[in-house]
Amino acid sequence: MAKIREKLYVTVPSLFRCPISMDVMRSPVSLCTGVTYDRASIQRWLDSGNDTCPATMQVLPSKDFIPNLTLHRLIRLWLLSADPPSPESSADNLRSLLRPIQTGNDDLAGTLSKIAEFATSSAENRRKLASFPGFDAAIVRALAGCSSRIDVSENAIYLLDSVLRQNGNPEKIRRLILDARQQCFDSMLFVLRNGSAKSKIETVRVLEFLARDFQSSKSIVETQGLLSSLAGFLKDGGEELRDAVLLFLGVVSVTRSAKVELVNCGVVELVSKLLQECSSAKTAERCLRVLAVVATCAEGRAAMVAEPSCAAAVVERVTKAAKAAAEDAVMVLWSLCCLSGNVKVRDDVAKRNGVAVILLAMQRGWEEHVRSMCVDLIKVLKGACKNNGLGLELGSYDTKTTHIKPC
């Protein structure tokens, strides 16, 4: 068994791993900062609009990269010398590693560390784990019982995230976590408060997956301190963590209690300012999604009215955003100007050339409910223009807006 374990857990030289994917690099390339990445990973990073080196966070004067041929040769030689185990020996060893978790063995930290090392080695290893019988249940069990040791919690979160990203058995994992309930969410909160940036991002991704289920979303909202910790990352987290949180907030906000809790955590103010300041289209679109969802409750609309930067930031994004995000922007403006009927916000939108912005938006070929919101907006903004002496004359519009049921 010792030889089998040695073959399965060959230590990968850290120099051979991509700092982004942590997999052995297939095509290593170096940035001007001197850091080497796998070509596919760094290309995705740069294509997402980032202009920094992921490892050093230095702003890149140039986004060009050059092949690291020496390292490529070394990796090829290392791969040729490796002696991969047979499928049978891999399965036997995985069973032996999972057994301590399943039986409640005390050495949980050591067991998870070995499994995490195996998973980190390659995408193929992660696929094996995701499809291995009993692995998902073992990891959820480990996560539920490790809310006081950060190393154990981080490895459990990493492995759970790895399974979900490899399309394991998502419904089963969701059910297992709901059965364990508070213990799992307490462990996730522990990582959010004490873990590394990487572990926090993985935790948010797991929460985002869970939040797509109503019961899971309800449990997340009921975990004291969880949403407030996530909201804090909108102000103090890095770009990748912040974007992961925005994606999560746009999913978890399906219940009224979640929306009210987010308002109480100051999310409207944080997201409005972020929308106003961000240069990333992806970040802006996720901000608009969060605001559109929160705008469907009275507390959310009141918070937006009280936040001076909100309506102004949304108006600026209507014509610049992709179609789905532009619909979210129209939804927010309609909620504030028509549903809330706040005169100050309505006048502010009108003064920012709101009528022209909405007219341009209407040319995108909306479905009827979005077009109805646009027409409603033009009517109220036309009145605001007249009241403020802006002298804008528009034709007559008629509509019936019955698409949204406010709460």
C-alpha positions as MATLAB code, in Angstrom:
seq = 'MAKIREKLYVTVPSLFRCPISMDVMRSPVSLCTGVTYDRASIQRWLDSGNDTCPATMQVLPSKDFIPNLTLHRLIRLWLLSADPPSPESSADNLRSLLRPIQTGNDDLAGTLSKIAEFATSSAENRRKLASFPGFDAAIVRALAGCSSRIDVSENAIYLLDSVLRQNGNPEKIRRLILDARQQCFDSMLFVLRNGSAKSKIETVRVLEFLARDFQSSKSIVETQGLLSSLAGFLKDGGEELRDAVLLFLGVVSVTRSAKVELVNCGVVELVSKLLQECSSAKTAERCLRVLAVVATCAEGRAAMVAEPSCAAAVVERVTKAAKAAAEDAVMVLWSLCCLSGNVKVRDDVAKRNGVAVILLAMQRGWEEHVRSMCVDLIKVLKGACKNNGLGLELGSYDTKTTHIKPC';
ca = [
       0.000    0.000    0.000;
       2.923    2.362    0.704;
       4.089    2.117   -2.924;
       0.571    2.750   -4.180;
       0.320    5.861   -2.037;
       3.650    7.143   -3.276;
       2.500    6.785   -6.877;
      -0.830    8.453   -6.241;
       0.600   11.357   -4.311;
       3.713   12.246   -6.252;
       4.709   15.684   -5.005;
       4.375   18.213   -7.803;
       7.175   20.828   -7.743;
       5.562   24.171   -6.900;
       7.448   25.727   -9.829;
       5.417   23.543  -12.203;
       2.019   24.708  -10.928;
       0.147   27.645  -12.425;
      -0.433   30.257   -9.671;
      -4.021   30.713  -10.902;
      -5.331   27.176  -11.543;
      -2.761   25.369   -9.338;
      -2.598   22.672  -12.033;
       0.613   21.537  -13.708;
       1.185   24.008  -16.538;
       0.666   22.760  -20.075;
       1.967   25.869  -21.808;
       3.909   28.095  -19.381;
       4.222   31.758  -20.351;
       5.810   34.665  -18.456;
       4.435   38.172  -17.950;
       6.619   41.276  -17.835;
       6.599   40.926  -14.024;
       8.601   37.703  -14.364;
       5.818   35.476  -13.012;
       4.954   32.408  -15.087;
       1.395   31.134  -15.643;
      -0.330   28.554  -17.775;
      -1.272   30.273  -21.027;
      -4.998   29.411  -20.809;
      -5.312   30.666  -17.228;
      -3.566   34.001  -17.709;
      -5.386   34.589  -20.989;
      -8.746   34.183  -19.215;
      -7.559   36.578  -16.506;
      -6.558   39.243  -19.025;
      -9.637   38.713  -21.212;
     -11.806   39.399  -18.143;
     -10.553   42.993  -18.148;
      -7.869   42.648  -15.479;
      -4.712   44.707  -15.917;
      -2.672   43.357  -13.001;
      -0.374   40.401  -12.392;
      -2.506   37.946  -10.323;
       0.406   36.859   -8.136;
       1.893   40.286   -7.354;
      -1.116   42.556   -8.121;
       1.273   44.919   -9.935;
      -0.344   46.954  -12.712;
       0.926   45.585  -16.025;
       2.593   48.147  -18.312;
       2.193   45.500  -21.034;
      -0.150   42.520  -21.298;
       2.182   40.649  -23.654;
       3.661   37.357  -22.493;
       6.412   35.106  -23.801;
       6.691   31.294  -23.720;
       8.879   29.946  -20.919;
      10.549   27.245  -23.008;
      12.990   26.148  -20.314;
      10.246   25.488  -17.806;
       8.167   23.791  -20.520;
      10.988   21.317  -21.155;
      11.439   20.638  -17.439;
       7.730   19.921  -17.009;
       7.750   17.540  -19.982;
      10.697   15.638  -18.567;
       9.023   15.417  -15.178;
       5.780   14.149  -16.695;
       7.600   11.512  -18.736;
       9.336   10.231  -15.607;
       6.115   10.020  -13.602;
       4.583    6.572  -13.185;
       0.812    7.039  -12.865;
      -1.063    4.466  -10.797;
      -3.571    2.063  -12.264;
      -7.263    2.921  -11.927;
      -7.653    0.040   -9.485;
      -4.874    1.256   -7.180;
      -6.196    4.830   -7.321;
      -9.663    3.650   -6.294;
      -8.271    1.530   -3.467;
      -6.213    4.405   -2.143;
      -9.075    6.889   -2.350;
     -11.243    4.506   -0.352;
      -8.548    4.219    2.293;
      -8.232    7.992    2.495;
     -11.968    8.617    2.721;
     -12.509    5.951    5.384;
     -11.195    8.093    8.301;
     -13.714   10.842    7.453;
     -16.563    8.380    7.136;
     -15.709    6.660   10.426;
     -14.955    9.831   12.394;
     -11.200    9.251   12.765;
      -9.379   11.943   14.789;
      -6.785   12.759   12.110;
      -9.213   14.811   10.014;
      -6.615   17.484    9.252;
      -4.088   15.018    7.854;
      -6.692   13.175    5.807;
      -8.108   16.323    4.200;
      -4.610   17.614    3.512;
      -3.727   14.458    1.557;
      -6.960   14.531   -0.424;
      -6.521   18.239   -1.164;
      -2.973   17.596   -2.385;
      -4.289   14.929   -4.723;
      -7.041   17.252   -6.000;
      -4.633   20.135   -6.547;
      -2.357   18.051   -8.763;
      -4.625   18.034  -11.822;
      -8.100   18.536  -13.197;
      -8.244   14.797  -13.915;
      -7.771   14.054  -10.214;
     -10.582   16.444   -9.336;
     -12.854   14.695  -11.833;
     -12.030   11.359  -10.194;
     -12.924   12.718   -6.780;
     -16.173   14.273   -8.001;
     -17.361   10.945   -9.406;
     -16.009    8.738   -6.602;
     -18.823    7.051   -4.609;
     -19.190    8.526   -1.141;
     -16.757   11.416   -1.645;
     -19.383   14.173   -1.541;
     -20.940   12.812    1.668;
     -17.507   12.456    3.295;
     -16.518   16.052    2.521;
     -19.822   17.484    3.758;
     -19.377   15.455    6.953;
     -15.867   16.880    7.324;
     -17.060   20.446    6.724;
     -19.808   20.084    9.321;
     -17.308   19.037   11.969;
     -14.464   21.514   11.455;
     -15.682   24.975   12.460;
     -12.736   25.690   14.766;
      -9.634   24.791   12.698;
      -8.915   27.015    9.747;
      -6.648   24.539    7.900;
      -9.289   21.811    8.062;
     -12.106   24.174    7.102;
     -10.193   25.589    4.127;
      -9.355   22.148    2.750;
     -12.966   21.014    3.143;
     -14.226   24.114    1.317;
     -11.639   23.699   -1.454;
     -12.639   20.075   -2.008;
     -16.352   20.873   -1.953;
     -15.849   23.686   -4.466;
     -13.778   21.338   -6.632;
     -16.566   18.756   -6.699;
     -19.196   21.334   -7.672;
     -17.011   22.814  -10.415;
     -16.523   19.336  -11.865;
     -20.300   18.813  -12.092;
     -20.487   16.236   -9.335;
     -23.900   15.452   -7.847;
     -25.128   18.982   -7.031;
     -28.589   18.071   -5.764;
     -27.173   15.435   -3.438;
     -24.568   17.860   -2.081;
     -27.240   20.501   -1.493;
     -29.371   17.961    0.379;
     -26.413   16.770    2.470;
     -25.526   20.314    3.497;
     -29.134   21.105    4.372;
     -29.255   17.975    6.535;
     -26.101   19.093    8.368;
     -27.527   22.619    8.287;
     -26.026   25.021   10.842;
     -22.717   23.185   11.288;
     -21.813   23.595    7.611;
     -22.823   27.254    7.466;
     -20.917   27.964   10.688;
     -17.801   26.460    9.101;
     -18.270   28.610    6.000;
     -18.658   31.733    8.144;
     -15.479   30.742    9.996;
     -13.559   30.650    6.704;
     -15.042   33.963    5.556;
     -13.771   35.592    8.748;
     -10.415   33.868    9.112;
      -9.428   32.233    5.821;
      -7.167   33.239    2.949;
      -8.483   35.279    0.012;
      -8.534   32.111   -2.103;
     -10.575   30.203    0.492;
     -13.021   33.086    0.845;
     -13.639   33.096   -2.915;
     -14.190   29.315   -2.874;
     -16.617   29.690    0.038;
     -18.630   32.362   -1.778;
     -18.793   30.126   -4.866;
     -20.173   27.263   -2.760;
     -22.711   29.600   -1.151;
     -23.743   30.932   -4.567;
     -24.414   27.381   -5.725;
     -26.434   26.618   -2.592;
     -28.423   29.864   -2.808;
     -30.043   28.758   -6.067;
     -32.275   26.525   -3.940;
     -35.021   28.262   -1.930;
     -34.536   26.278    1.279;
     -30.755   26.665    1.144;
     -31.120   30.390    0.517;
     -33.371   30.655    3.557;
     -30.802   28.843    5.727;
     -28.015   31.118    4.507;
     -29.989   34.234    5.415;
     -30.766   32.799    8.852;
     -27.075   32.206    9.639;
     -26.240   35.133   11.871;
     -23.370   37.270   10.600;
     -23.009   35.548    7.227;
     -24.589   38.183    4.975;
     -22.950   41.050    6.860;
     -19.535   39.403    6.447;
     -20.138   39.041    2.712;
     -21.358   42.632    2.406;
     -18.103   43.795    3.975;
     -16.137   42.308    1.079;
     -17.840   44.745   -1.310;
     -15.818   47.460    0.390;
     -12.653   45.712    1.543;
     -12.295   42.611   -0.650;
     -10.202   42.212   -3.797;
     -11.761   42.356   -7.258;
     -12.247   38.602   -7.678;
     -13.760   38.189   -4.209;
     -15.990   41.230   -4.690;
     -17.318   39.951   -8.027;
     -18.006   36.530   -6.501;
     -19.983   38.211   -3.705;
     -22.000   40.290   -6.186;
     -22.908   37.150   -8.132;
     -23.966   35.470   -4.892;
     -26.066   38.454   -3.768;
     -27.941   38.470   -7.072;
     -28.948   34.848   -6.448;
     -29.612   34.767   -2.699;
     -31.897   37.819   -2.803;
     -34.949   35.825   -3.885;
     -36.725   35.929   -0.526;
     -38.116   39.020    1.133;
     -36.151   38.297    4.311;
     -32.925   38.176    2.292;
     -33.671   41.514    0.630;
     -34.443   43.210    3.947;
     -31.320   41.726    5.537;
     -29.180   43.013    2.669;
     -30.658   46.491    3.057;
     -29.878   46.362    6.783;
     -26.269   45.378    5.960;
     -25.818   48.535    3.872;
     -25.628   46.688    0.548;
     -27.549   49.380   -1.359;
     -25.031   52.076   -0.450;
     -22.031   49.826   -1.125;
     -23.321   48.551   -4.478;
     -24.401   52.037   -5.624;
     -20.964   53.500   -4.966;
     -19.281   50.509   -6.571;
     -21.478   50.912   -9.654;
     -20.535   54.579   -9.839;
     -16.786   53.959   -9.546;
     -16.110   50.615  -11.266;
     -14.585   50.373  -14.747;
     -15.355   46.684  -15.289;
     -18.471   45.915  -17.363;
     -18.873   42.572  -15.582;
     -18.822   44.216  -12.151;
     -21.307   46.887  -13.275;
     -23.713   44.261  -14.610;
     -23.602   42.308  -11.359;
     -24.222   45.521   -9.398;
     -27.298   46.240  -11.519;
     -28.610   42.715  -10.922;
     -28.346   43.145   -7.138;
     -30.049   46.541   -7.230;
     -32.839   45.248   -9.488;
     -33.642   42.430   -7.085;
     -33.504   44.600   -3.964;
     -35.722   47.203   -5.692;
     -38.626   44.741   -5.596;
     -39.148   45.356   -1.855;
     -40.248   48.601   -0.209;
     -37.217   48.670    2.097;
     -34.888   48.367   -0.871;
     -36.556   51.206   -2.744;
     -36.434   53.423    0.350;
     -32.706   52.738    0.744;
     -32.086   53.605   -2.918;
     -34.023   56.853   -2.609;
     -31.902   57.750    0.424;
     -28.640   56.977   -1.418;
     -27.771   59.973   -3.648;
     -25.411   58.043   -5.918;
     -27.832   55.211   -6.763;
     -30.171   56.630   -9.441;
     -27.375   58.683  -11.024;
     -25.109   55.641  -11.318;
     -27.909   53.538  -12.840;
     -28.797   56.178  -15.464;
     -25.166   56.211  -16.611;
     -25.239   52.446  -17.258;
     -28.513   52.024  -19.174;
     -27.091   52.493  -22.672;
     -23.660   51.004  -21.910;
     -24.680   47.678  -20.391;
     -25.438   44.390  -22.113;
     -29.134   43.791  -22.758;
     -29.889   41.775  -19.594;
     -28.107   44.312  -17.391;
     -29.805   47.212  -19.193;
     -33.143   45.585  -18.366;
     -32.081   45.509  -14.712;
     -31.198   49.216  -14.949;
     -34.607   50.057  -16.428;
     -36.244   48.013  -13.669;
     -34.416   50.007  -10.975;
     -35.316   53.374  -12.517;
     -38.951   52.336  -12.971;
     -39.095   51.213   -9.323;
     -37.711   54.526   -8.087;
     -39.460   56.961  -10.445;
     -42.794   55.239  -11.049;
     -43.419   52.748   -8.253;
     -41.977   54.835   -5.403;
     -42.926   58.077   -7.104;
     -40.119   59.943   -5.361;
     -40.042   63.465   -6.801;
     -36.402   64.135   -5.949;
     -35.159   60.990   -7.680;
     -37.462   61.564  -10.657;
     -36.187   65.148  -11.093;
     -32.581   64.001  -10.755;
     -33.037   61.346  -13.460;
     -34.752   63.873  -15.738;
     -31.919   66.381  -15.311;
     -29.434   63.678  -16.302;
     -31.056   63.431  -19.733;
     -33.127   60.467  -18.570;
     -35.744   60.765  -21.332;
     -33.154   60.503  -24.095;
     -31.464   57.610  -22.305;
     -34.719   55.646  -22.052;
     -35.635   56.428  -25.672;
     -32.291   55.012  -26.764;
     -32.855   51.960  -24.567;
     -36.248   51.331  -26.204;
     -34.536   50.738  -29.555;
     -33.026   47.454  -28.333;
     -36.100   45.346  -29.041;
     -37.424   44.654  -25.572;
     -40.122   42.260  -24.515;
     -43.451   43.906  -23.768;
     -43.015   44.227  -19.990;
     -39.684   46.067  -20.378;
     -41.093   48.307  -23.084;
     -43.988   49.117  -20.771;
     -41.580   50.176  -18.041;
     -39.745   52.398  -20.528;
     -42.980   54.072  -21.614;
     -43.984   54.663  -17.987;
     -40.587   56.223  -17.331;
     -40.840   58.543  -20.328;
     -44.235   59.767  -19.152;
     -43.115   60.643  -15.611;
     -39.780   62.058  -16.782;
     -41.564   64.191  -19.366;
     -43.578   65.712  -16.535;
     -40.416   66.291  -14.522;
     -38.807   68.058  -17.478;
     -41.749   70.430  -17.764;
     -41.809   71.119  -14.017;
     -38.106   71.943  -14.069;
     -38.301   74.145  -17.154;
     -36.225   71.854  -19.333;
     -38.511   72.487  -22.296;
     -38.611   68.916  -23.604;
     -41.600   68.053  -25.791;
     -42.440   64.411  -26.451;
     -45.320   62.603  -28.048;
     -48.090   60.871  -26.157;
     -47.574   57.334  -24.799;
     -50.139   54.930  -23.406;
     -49.389   51.755  -21.507;
     -50.593   49.408  -18.825;
     -47.838   48.228  -16.509;
     -48.909   45.043  -14.739;
     -45.670   43.074  -14.868;
     -44.380   43.588  -11.340;
     -46.094   42.871   -8.059;
     -44.333   44.972   -5.388;
     -43.803   43.562   -1.926;
];
